[in-house]
Amino acid sequence: MRVLGIESTAHTASVGVIDETARVVASATDMYRPEQGGIHPREAANHHADLFPDLLETALSQSGTDVSDIEAIAFSQGPGLGPCLRAGATVARMLSLTWGRPLIPVNHCVAHLEIARVLSGFDDPVLLYASGGNTQVVAYAHGRYRVLGETLDIGVGNFLDKLALGMGASFPGGPAIERWAREGRHVHDLPYSVHGMDVSFSGLLTAAKTLQARGVSKEDLSLSVESHAYAMLCEVAERAIAHLGARELVLGGGVACNQRLRRMVEEMARARGVRTFAPPPSLCVDNGAMIAWTGILAKGAGQEIDVSRSGVLPRQRTDQVEATWRVRTRSAVSPE
Ligand code: AMP
Ligand code: MG
């Protein structure tokens, strides 16, 4: 079985095709990069609408299969920016109607967890999801994925992007901060904002900008913000593991591409005897393949919807989705 997945929650338009063994048979992605400042939702949506025809063609030719091999169309229904979500949903509906294939709605955050779960072979991992717009600790309980902790303001990636913009980098800023941080020598004190299971980054952003205005070097500032922000993420992930008695932890989201975050998480988990896994960068960032994979799971559990009921849900919460495939089977690789 092959399913085609469409991703367009924010800056990335992506089409992926995956099979029932979780082999990515095609992946075509393009990221909207604003000329100035952060993401403008309407401009990002226009980018996606312009790019989807080419991405679709590329994905279909990469997969080397006939359209008839594609059994369903999955799409990111939420959460995300309304105009961007609608651009992807429109393509998904059109393909579903034209090819006569079922339409499967997918929650974007759940998809990050499911792709990491299948690639790791772990059965029941906790997810540390660190992306531009979202920062959450997620785990499965009683039929749904539950958000155990999250950011109370901006996502960690958003925080890095905003700071990097002021330091002369373009969007996305996380990779620039990572490069500068490698050359950093001194860690300056910054706010450390952990509130129970939640984190916040706006105070850290203000304090980091103050340090920058005082002339702290890019290198030291980057090292300082990475050290603080990633320690906060490790702390809430560790607390989730401790409370749940979890044995497995996976990473997801664009910030999970960061080598320092990966190392810090691994170190924390190793000390607890917990196994960790981070997908390759192409499957950490937003991508259509993870949507397609979650589509395979959801389809196996009968979660298709009619086009007339397929409106996007920009504020959809992770725990609003019934993970009925988890109830039917706890196997990581077999959706049926
Ligand atoms: P996503 O929203 O999951 O596609 O991830 C995009 C976010 O990941 C942006 O905020 C990027 O700045 C951030 N990001 C990407 N690569 C890195 C990296 N190597 N280190 C830190 N953040 C990163
Ligand atoms: Mg994401």
Coordinates of C-alpha atoms and ligand atoms in Angstrom, one line a residue:
M1 CA 0.0 0.0 0.0
R2 CA 1.2 3.5 -0.8
V3 CA -0.3 6.7 0.6
L4 CA 0.4 10.3 -0.6
G5 CA 0.7 12.9 2.1
I6 CA 0.4 16.7 1.8
E7 CA 2.0 19.0 4.4
S8 CA 1.4 22.8 4.5
T9 CA 0.9 23.9 8.1
A10 CA 3.4 26.8 8.0
H11 CA 6.5 27.6 5.9
T12 CA 6.9 24.3 4.2
A13 CA 5.0 22.8 1.3
S14 CA 5.7 19.1 0.9
V15 CA 4.5 16.0 -0.9
G16 CA 5.6 12.6 0.3
V17 CA 4.7 9.1 -0.7
I18 CA 5.3 6.2 1.8
D19 CA 4.6 2.5 1.8
E20 CA 3.2 0.2 4.5
T21 CA 6.8 -0.6 5.6
A22 CA 7.4 3.1 6.3
R23 CA 9.8 3.3 3.3
V24 CA 9.8 6.9 2.0
V25 CA 9.4 6.3 -1.8
A26 CA 9.1 10.0 -2.6
S27 CA 9.6 13.3 -1.0
A28 CA 9.4 16.8 -2.6
T29 CA 9.7 19.8 -0.3
D30 CA 10.1 23.5 -0.7
M31 CA 10.3 26.1 2.1
Y32 CA 8.9 29.6 1.9
R33 CA 11.7 32.0 2.9
P34 CA 10.5 35.5 3.7
E35 CA 12.6 38.3 2.2
Q36 CA 12.3 40.2 5.5
G37 CA 11.1 39.3 9.0
G38 CA 9.1 36.2 9.9
I39 CA 6.4 34.2 8.1
H40 CA 3.6 36.2 6.4
P41 CA 0.7 33.6 6.3
R42 CA -0.8 34.9 3.0
E43 CA 2.6 35.0 1.3
A44 CA 3.4 31.5 2.5
A45 CA 0.1 30.2 1.3
N46 CA 0.7 31.7 -2.1
H47 CA 4.1 30.1 -2.2
H48 CA 2.5 26.7 -1.4
A49 CA -0.2 27.1 -4.0
D50 CA 2.4 28.0 -6.6
L51 CA 4.7 25.2 -5.8
F52 CA 2.3 22.3 -5.2
P53 CA 1.9 21.3 -8.9
D54 CA 5.7 21.0 -9.3
L55 CA 6.1 19.2 -6.0
L56 CA 3.4 16.7 -6.9
E57 CA 4.9 16.0 -10.3
T58 CA 8.4 15.5 -8.7
A59 CA 7.0 13.2 -6.0
L60 CA 5.1 11.1 -8.5
S61 CA 8.1 10.7 -10.8
Q62 CA 10.4 9.9 -7.9
S63 CA 8.1 7.2 -6.6
G64 CA 8.2 5.7 -10.0
T65 CA 4.7 4.4 -9.6
D66 CA 1.4 4.8 -11.3
V67 CA -1.3 6.9 -9.7
S68 CA -3.2 3.7 -9.4
D69 CA -0.7 2.5 -6.7
I70 CA -1.7 5.3 -4.4
E71 CA -4.4 4.1 -2.1
A72 CA -5.3 7.3 -0.2
I73 CA -4.5 11.0 0.2
A74 CA -3.6 12.2 3.6
F75 CA -3.2 15.9 4.5
S76 CA -2.3 18.1 7.5
Q77 CA -5.7 19.2 8.8
G78 CA -4.1 21.2 11.7
P79 CA -2.8 22.9 13.8
G80 CA -1.2 25.6 11.7
L81 CA -1.7 28.9 9.8
G82 CA -5.2 28.9 8.2
P83 CA -4.2 30.1 4.7
C84 CA -1.3 27.7 4.5
L85 CA -3.4 24.7 5.7
R86 CA -6.1 25.6 3.2
A87 CA -3.5 25.6 0.3
G88 CA -2.6 22.0 1.1
A89 CA -6.1 20.8 1.9
T90 CA -7.3 22.1 -1.5
V91 CA -4.7 20.1 -3.3
A92 CA -5.6 17.0 -1.2
R93 CA -9.3 17.3 -1.9
M94 CA -8.7 17.8 -5.6
L95 CA -6.5 14.6 -5.7
S96 CA -9.0 12.6 -3.7
L97 CA -11.9 13.6 -6.0
T98 CA -9.9 13.3 -9.2
W99 CA -8.3 9.9 -8.4
G100 CA -11.2 8.6 -6.5
R101 CA -9.1 7.9 -3.4
P102 CA -10.1 8.3 0.3
L103 CA -9.2 11.5 2.1
I104 CA -7.5 11.1 5.5
P105 CA -7.1 14.0 7.9
V106 CA -3.9 14.0 9.9
N107 CA -2.9 16.0 13.0
H108 CA 0.6 17.5 12.3
C109 CA 2.0 17.0 15.8
V110 CA 0.8 13.4 15.9
A111 CA 2.5 12.8 12.6
H112 CA 5.9 13.9 14.0
L113 CA 5.4 11.3 16.8
E114 CA 4.3 8.5 14.5
I115 CA 7.1 8.9 12.0
A116 CA 9.7 8.8 14.8
R117 CA 7.9 5.9 16.4
V118 CA 7.9 3.7 13.3
L119 CA 11.5 4.6 12.4
S120 CA 12.8 3.9 15.9
G121 CA 10.9 0.7 16.3
F122 CA 9.9 1.9 19.7
D123 CA 6.5 0.9 20.9
D124 CA 5.4 3.7 23.2
P125 CA 7.8 6.6 23.2
V126 CA 7.5 10.1 24.7
L127 CA 7.9 12.7 22.0
L128 CA 9.9 15.9 22.6
Y129 CA 8.5 18.0 19.7
A130 CA 10.6 21.1 19.2
S131 CA 9.7 23.1 16.1
G132 CA 9.1 26.6 14.9
G133 CA 5.5 27.1 16.1
N134 CA 5.2 24.2 18.5
T135 CA 7.1 23.0 21.5
Q136 CA 5.4 20.1 23.3
V137 CA 6.1 16.9 25.3
V138 CA 3.6 14.4 24.1
A139 CA 2.7 10.8 25.1
Y140 CA 0.0 8.3 24.5
A141 CA -2.6 7.5 27.1
H142 CA -6.2 6.1 26.9
G143 CA -6.8 6.4 23.2
R144 CA -5.2 9.8 22.5
Y145 CA -1.9 11.5 22.4
R146 CA -1.7 13.8 25.4
V147 CA 0.2 17.1 25.7
L148 CA 2.0 16.7 29.0
G149 CA 3.8 20.0 28.8
E150 CA 4.3 22.8 26.3
T151 CA 5.4 26.3 25.6
L152 CA 3.3 29.0 27.3
D153 CA 4.2 31.5 24.6
I154 CA 6.3 31.0 21.5
G155 CA 7.8 27.9 20.1
V156 CA 11.5 27.3 20.6
G157 CA 12.2 27.5 16.9
N158 CA 10.3 30.8 16.7
F159 CA 12.4 32.1 19.5
L160 CA 15.7 31.1 17.7
D161 CA 14.4 32.6 14.5
K162 CA 13.4 35.9 16.0
L163 CA 16.7 36.2 17.8
A164 CA 18.7 35.2 14.7
L165 CA 16.9 37.8 12.6
G166 CA 18.2 40.5 14.9
M167 CA 21.7 39.1 14.6
G168 CA 21.7 39.4 10.8
A169 CA 20.7 35.8 9.8
S170 CA 17.8 35.1 7.5
F171 CA 14.9 32.7 8.2
P172 CA 15.2 30.0 9.4
G173 CA 17.6 31.2 12.1
G174 CA 18.1 28.0 14.1
P175 CA 20.9 26.7 11.9
A176 CA 22.8 30.0 12.1
I177 CA 22.6 30.0 15.9
E178 CA 23.9 26.4 15.9
R179 CA 26.9 27.4 13.7
W180 CA 27.7 30.5 15.9
A181 CA 27.2 28.5 19.1
R182 CA 29.9 26.0 18.1
E183 CA 32.4 28.9 18.3
G184 CA 31.1 30.2 21.6
R185 CA 33.3 30.2 24.7
H186 CA 31.3 31.8 27.5
V187 CA 27.8 31.0 28.8
H188 CA 26.1 34.1 30.0
D189 CA 23.3 33.9 32.6
L190 CA 19.8 34.1 31.1
P191 CA 16.3 33.4 32.4
Y192 CA 15.5 29.7 32.8
S193 CA 11.7 29.5 32.4
V194 CA 10.4 26.1 33.4
H195 CA 6.9 26.1 35.0
G196 CA 6.1 22.6 36.1
M197 CA 5.8 20.7 32.8
D198 CA 5.7 23.9 30.7
V199 CA 8.3 26.2 29.3
S200 CA 8.4 29.8 28.0
F201 CA 10.7 31.6 25.8
S202 CA 9.7 35.3 25.6
G203 CA 11.6 36.3 28.7
L204 CA 14.6 34.5 27.3
L205 CA 14.2 36.4 24.0
T206 CA 14.1 39.8 25.7
A207 CA 17.1 39.0 27.9
A208 CA 19.1 37.7 25.0
K209 CA 18.4 40.8 23.0
T210 CA 19.6 42.9 26.0
L211 CA 22.8 40.9 26.0
Q212 CA 23.2 41.5 22.3
A213 CA 22.7 45.2 22.7
R214 CA 25.4 45.2 25.3
G215 CA 27.8 43.8 22.7
V216 CA 28.0 40.1 23.7
S217 CA 29.4 38.3 20.6
K218 CA 27.1 36.3 18.4
E219 CA 29.1 33.2 19.3
D220 CA 28.7 33.5 23.0
L221 CA 25.1 34.7 22.8
S222 CA 24.2 31.7 20.6
L223 CA 26.0 29.3 23.0
S224 CA 24.2 30.9 25.9
V225 CA 20.7 30.7 24.4
E226 CA 21.2 27.1 23.2
S227 CA 22.4 26.0 26.6
H228 CA 19.5 27.6 28.4
A229 CA 16.7 26.7 26.0
Y230 CA 17.8 23.1 25.4
A231 CA 18.3 22.5 29.1
M232 CA 14.7 23.7 29.7
L233 CA 13.5 21.2 27.0
C234 CA 15.6 18.4 28.6
E235 CA 14.1 19.1 32.0
V236 CA 10.5 18.8 31.0
A237 CA 11.2 15.7 28.8
E238 CA 13.0 14.1 31.8
R239 CA 10.1 14.9 34.1
A240 CA 7.6 13.3 31.7
I241 CA 9.8 10.2 31.5
A242 CA 10.1 10.0 35.2
H243 CA 6.3 10.4 35.9
L244 CA 5.3 7.9 33.2
G245 CA 8.1 5.4 33.8
A246 CA 8.8 5.6 30.1
R247 CA 11.6 3.7 28.6
E248 CA 11.8 5.4 25.2
L249 CA 12.1 9.0 24.0
V250 CA 11.9 10.3 20.4
L251 CA 12.6 13.8 19.0
G252 CA 10.7 15.6 16.3
G253 CA 10.4 19.1 14.8
G254 CA 13.0 21.3 13.0
V255 CA 14.9 22.2 16.2
A256 CA 15.5 18.4 16.7
C257 CA 18.0 18.7 13.8
N258 CA 20.2 20.5 16.3
Q259 CA 23.3 18.5 17.3
R260 CA 23.6 20.1 20.8
L261 CA 19.9 19.4 21.6
R262 CA 20.4 15.8 20.4
R263 CA 23.5 15.3 22.6
M264 CA 21.9 16.8 25.7
V265 CA 18.8 14.7 25.3
E266 CA 20.9 11.6 24.8
E267 CA 22.9 12.3 27.8
M268 CA 19.9 12.8 30.0
A269 CA 18.2 9.7 28.7
R270 CA 21.3 7.5 29.0
A271 CA 21.6 8.5 32.7
R272 CA 18.1 7.1 33.1
G273 CA 18.5 4.0 31.0
V274 CA 16.0 5.4 28.5
R275 CA 16.5 4.7 24.8
T276 CA 16.4 7.7 22.4
F277 CA 15.9 8.2 18.7
A278 CA 15.9 11.3 16.4
P279 CA 14.7 10.9 12.8
P280 CA 17.1 12.1 10.0
P281 CA 16.8 15.9 9.5
S282 CA 14.6 15.5 6.4
L283 CA 12.0 13.7 8.6
C284 CA 12.4 16.0 11.6
V285 CA 11.4 19.2 9.7
D286 CA 7.9 19.4 8.3
N287 CA 7.5 16.9 5.6
G288 CA 4.7 15.1 3.6
A289 CA 6.1 11.6 4.3
M290 CA 5.2 11.8 8.0
I291 CA 1.7 12.9 7.0
A292 CA 1.4 10.0 4.6
W293 CA 2.7 7.5 7.2
T294 CA 0.1 8.7 9.8
G295 CA -2.4 8.5 7.0
I296 CA -1.6 4.8 6.6
L297 CA -2.2 4.3 10.3
A298 CA -5.4 6.3 10.3
K299 CA -6.7 4.6 7.2
G300 CA -6.2 1.2 8.8
A301 CA -8.4 2.5 11.6
G302 CA -11.1 3.7 9.3
Q303 CA -10.4 7.4 9.7
E304 CA -11.4 8.7 6.3
I305 CA -13.5 11.8 5.9
D306 CA -15.8 13.1 3.3
V307 CA -14.5 16.1 1.3
S308 CA -17.5 18.1 2.5
R309 CA -16.3 17.7 6.1
S310 CA -12.6 18.2 5.4
G311 CA -12.3 21.8 6.6
V312 CA -8.9 22.7 8.1
L313 CA -8.5 23.1 11.9
P314 CA -5.8 25.8 12.6
R315 CA -6.2 25.3 16.3
Q316 CA -6.6 21.6 16.5
R317 CA -5.1 20.2 19.7
T318 CA -3.1 17.0 19.7
D319 CA -5.5 15.4 22.2
Q320 CA -8.5 16.2 20.1
V321 CA -7.6 13.4 17.8
E322 CA -8.6 9.8 18.6
A323 CA -5.5 7.7 17.9
T324 CA -7.7 4.7 17.2
W325 CA -4.9 2.8 15.4
R326 CA -3.1 2.7 18.8
V327 CA -6.1 1.1 20.4
R328 CA -6.3 -1.6 17.7
T329 CA -2.6 -2.4 17.7
R330 CA 0.4 -1.4 19.7
S331 CA 2.8 -2.7 17.0
A332 CA 5.1 0.0 15.7
V333 CA 5.3 -1.3 12.1
S334 CA 2.1 -3.0 11.3
P335 CA -0.8 -0.6 10.8
E336 CA -3.4 -3.4 10.3
Ligands
AMP1 P1 9.6 22.9 11.6 O1 8.6 24.0 12.0 O2 9.4 21.7 12.4 O3 9.7 22.6 10.2 O4 11.0 23.5 12.0 C1 11.5 24.7 11.6 C2 12.2 25.3 12.8 O5 13.4 24.5 13.1 C3 12.7 26.8 12.5 O6 12.4 27.6 13.6 C4 14.3 26.6 12.4 O7 15.0 27.7 12.8 C5 14.5 25.4 13.3 N1 15.7 24.7 13.0 C6 16.0 24.0 11.8 N2 17.3 23.5 11.9 C7 17.8 23.8 13.2 C8 19.0 23.6 13.8 N3 20.0 22.9 13.3 N4 19.1 24.0 15.1 C9 18.1 24.7 15.7 N5 16.9 25.0 15.1 C10 16.8 24.5 13.8
MG2 MG 6.3 20.6 12.6

